[in-house]
């Protein structure tokens, strides 16, 4: 069931989104060669504490997970697509890092993700990341009243496929509100003009995930969380929480 948000609720979600945006900014600034993923999680925890916010990621346990998620960020490196658990793994020169995180403030959740490189970037990684953000921009541009979920999915998929990248099968965006995951599902590929109509008050996490090698398949790590490319190619992830309004899409997880 899709829960429409009032303008007041959307503004409250904007405040949660600001915290998520600040968290991602601080984590990216802290990411450097030699820094561990666990240390990046500690940076994120500090931002949440300072803001008086909680984490919708910490102890989250969907049906597929063998254990509750133990951190406030997902930290996915190189061939990890999403859901990477922060460990003592230290970043190396040229690593491609995707950080997925959110905040819960006054009962409202937000969800956002960025990808970037540490140290000297490979040209193919820069292109992959740039395409992920271009796909996100395309999806947001399609998130207008009168369009449908399929229009967002088609916009994202068109950018990804034109660049020759794969899209992890079955993974995409979702509604956001009192919890991090609500209806509806927002696929990263689809047919325009199909699916649920977009209405004022819908809030969606739009999140392209790209596989550099062009395949759509992935495998699950032994930790039961991390998803990795089957061909060993690198992956990128970009995400914003976006409100559908009569005045156009409103990005809630920007600074």
mmCIF file of N, CA, C and O in Angstrom, residues 3-6 8-10 12-13 16 55-56 103-110 175-183 203:
data_model
loop_
_atom_site.group_PDB
_atom_site.id
_atom_site.type_symbol
_atom_site.label_atom_id
_atom_site.label_comp_id
_atom_site.label_asym_id
_atom_site.label_seq_id
_atom_site.Cartn_x
_atom_site.Cartn_y
_atom_site.Cartn_z
ATOM 1 N N UNK A 3 1.707 5.018 0.742
ATOM 2 C CA UNK A 3 1.281 6.019 1.712
ATOM 3 C C UNK A 3 1.699 7.403 1.224
ATOM 4 O O UNK A 3 2.889 7.721 1.164
ATOM 5 N N UNK A 4 0.717 8.230 0.864
ATOM 6 C CA UNK A 4 1.016 9.586 0.419
ATOM 7 C C UNK A 4 1.379 10.456 1.620
ATOM 8 O O UNK A 4 0.782 10.333 2.695
ATOM 9 N N UNK A 5 2.352 11.334 1.431
ATOM 10 C CA UNK A 5 2.807 12.211 2.503
ATOM 11 C C UNK A 5 2.233 13.617 2.319
ATOM 12 O O UNK A 5 2.093 14.107 1.200
ATOM 13 N N UNK A 6 1.924 14.257 3.438
ATOM 14 C CA UNK A 6 1.500 15.652 3.400
ATOM 15 C C UNK A 6 2.700 16.540 3.148
ATOM 16 O O UNK A 6 3.863 16.112 3.282
ATOM 17 N N UNK A 8 3.703 18.848 5.034
ATOM 18 C CA UNK A 8 4.398 18.948 6.318
ATOM 19 C C UNK A 8 5.299 17.738 6.540
ATOM 20 O O UNK A 8 6.439 17.866 7.005
ATOM 21 N N UNK A 9 4.806 16.567 6.187
ATOM 22 C CA UNK A 9 5.608 15.353 6.332
ATOM 23 C C UNK A 9 6.807 15.371 5.392
ATOM 24 O O UNK A 9 7.906 14.944 5.762
ATOM 25 N N UNK A 10 6.603 15.861 4.179
ATOM 26 C CA UNK A 10 7.707 15.951 3.224
ATOM 27 C C UNK A 10 8.797 16.872 3.758
ATOM 28 O O UNK A 10 9.997 16.600 3.624
ATOM 29 N N UNK A 12 9.458 17.398 6.895
ATOM 30 C CA UNK A 12 10.126 16.661 7.968
ATOM 31 C C UNK A 12 11.109 15.651 7.376
ATOM 32 O O UNK A 12 12.218 15.461 7.899
ATOM 33 N N UNK A 13 10.725 15.023 6.271
ATOM 34 C CA UNK A 13 11.628 14.086 5.610
ATOM 35 C C UNK A 13 12.830 14.811 5.014
ATOM 36 O O UNK A 13 13.922 14.252 4.922
ATOM 37 N N UNK A 16 15.434 14.958 7.669
ATOM 38 C CA UNK A 16 16.114 13.676 7.743
ATOM 39 C C UNK A 16 17.084 13.524 6.579
ATOM 40 O O UNK A 16 18.214 13.050 6.746
ATOM 41 N N UNK A 55 19.696 5.430 12.736
ATOM 42 C CA UNK A 55 20.024 4.801 11.458
ATOM 43 C C UNK A 55 18.958 3.777 11.083
ATOM 44 O O UNK A 55 18.691 2.855 11.866
ATOM 45 N N UNK A 56 18.369 3.900 9.879
ATOM 46 C CA UNK A 56 17.438 2.861 9.436
ATOM 47 C C UNK A 56 18.156 1.600 8.980
ATOM 48 O O UNK A 56 17.505 0.573 8.748
ATOM 49 N N UNK A 103 19.114 8.166 7.340
ATOM 50 C CA UNK A 103 18.919 8.697 8.684
ATOM 51 C C UNK A 103 17.447 8.577 9.046
ATOM 52 O O UNK A 103 16.574 8.588 8.171
ATOM 53 N N UNK A 104 17.195 8.459 10.332
ATOM 54 C CA UNK A 104 15.824 8.527 10.849
ATOM 55 C C UNK A 104 15.771 9.674 11.841
ATOM 56 O O UNK A 104 16.524 9.695 12.816
ATOM 57 N N UNK A 105 14.914 10.634 11.576
ATOM 58 C CA UNK A 105 14.807 11.825 12.411
ATOM 59 C C UNK A 105 13.337 12.141 12.622
ATOM 60 O O UNK A 105 12.573 12.256 11.658
ATOM 61 N N UNK A 106 12.945 12.268 13.895
ATOM 62 C CA UNK A 106 11.541 12.550 14.241
ATOM 63 C C UNK A 106 10.584 11.567 13.574
ATOM 64 O O UNK A 106 9.477 11.922 13.151
ATOM 65 N N UNK A 107 11.034 10.318 13.462
ATOM 66 C CA UNK A 107 10.170 9.271 12.942
ATOM 67 C C UNK A 107 10.127 9.139 11.439
ATOM 68 O O UNK A 107 9.388 8.294 10.914
ATOM 69 N N UNK A 108 10.927 9.947 10.716
ATOM 70 C CA UNK A 108 10.931 9.892 9.253
ATOM 71 C C UNK A 108 12.286 9.420 8.751
ATOM 72 O O UNK A 108 13.326 9.859 9.238
ATOM 73 N N UNK A 109 12.271 8.552 7.750
ATOM 74 C CA UNK A 109 13.492 7.963 7.217
ATOM 75 C C UNK A 109 13.918 8.634 5.920
ATOM 76 O O UNK A 109 13.112 9.253 5.214
ATOM 77 N N UNK A 110 15.199 8.486 5.598
ATOM 78 C CA UNK A 110 15.750 8.920 4.314
ATOM 79 C C UNK A 110 16.767 7.881 3.880
ATOM 80 O O UNK A 110 17.269 7.102 4.693
ATOM 81 N N UNK A 175 9.609 2.951 -2.138
ATOM 82 C CA UNK A 175 9.038 4.039 -1.365
ATOM 83 C C UNK A 175 9.793 4.240 -0.066
ATOM 84 O O UNK A 175 10.471 3.333 0.435
ATOM 85 N N UNK A 176 9.701 5.447 0.475
ATOM 86 C CA UNK A 176 10.334 5.791 1.757
ATOM 87 C C UNK A 176 9.328 6.594 2.583
ATOM 88 O O UNK A 176 8.545 7.367 2.021
ATOM 89 N N UNK A 177 9.369 6.432 3.887
ATOM 90 C CA UNK A 177 8.463 7.193 4.748
ATOM 91 C C UNK A 177 8.810 6.982 6.206
ATOM 92 O O UNK A 177 9.912 7.293 6.651
ATOM 93 N N UNK A 178 7.872 6.433 6.944
ATOM 94 C CA UNK A 178 8.133 6.117 8.344
ATOM 95 C C UNK A 178 9.163 4.999 8.474
ATOM 96 O O UNK A 178 9.818 4.868 9.502
ATOM 97 N N UNK A 179 9.277 4.196 7.438
ATOM 98 C CA UNK A 179 10.326 3.179 7.373
ATOM 99 C C UNK A 179 11.122 3.377 6.096
ATOM 100 O O UNK A 179 10.671 4.049 5.165
ATOM 101 N N UNK A 180 12.291 2.764 6.050
ATOM 102 C CA UNK A 180 13.187 2.968 4.915
ATOM 103 C C UNK A 180 12.647 2.323 3.642
ATOM 104 O O UNK A 180 12.869 2.838 2.553
ATOM 105 N N UNK A 181 11.949 1.205 3.776
ATOM 106 C CA UNK A 181 11.415 0.512 2.611
ATOM 107 C C UNK A 181 9.898 0.437 2.700
ATOM 108 O O UNK A 181 9.353 -0.202 3.601
ATOM 109 N N UNK A 182 9.237 1.102 1.778
ATOM 110 C CA UNK A 182 7.792 1.063 1.659
ATOM 111 C C UNK A 182 7.429 0.787 0.201
ATOM 112 O O UNK A 182 8.283 0.798 -0.688
ATOM 113 N N UNK A 183 6.155 0.542 -0.040
ATOM 114 C CA UNK A 183 5.671 0.481 -1.419
ATOM 115 C C UNK A 183 5.693 1.884 -2.011
ATOM 116 O O UNK A 183 5.561 2.867 -1.277
ATOM 117 N N UNK A 203 6.780 9.547 -2.036
ATOM 118 C CA UNK A 203 8.213 9.747 -1.794
ATOM 119 C C UNK A 203 8.926 8.452 -2.155
ATOM 120 O O UNK A 203 8.597 7.382 -1.629
#
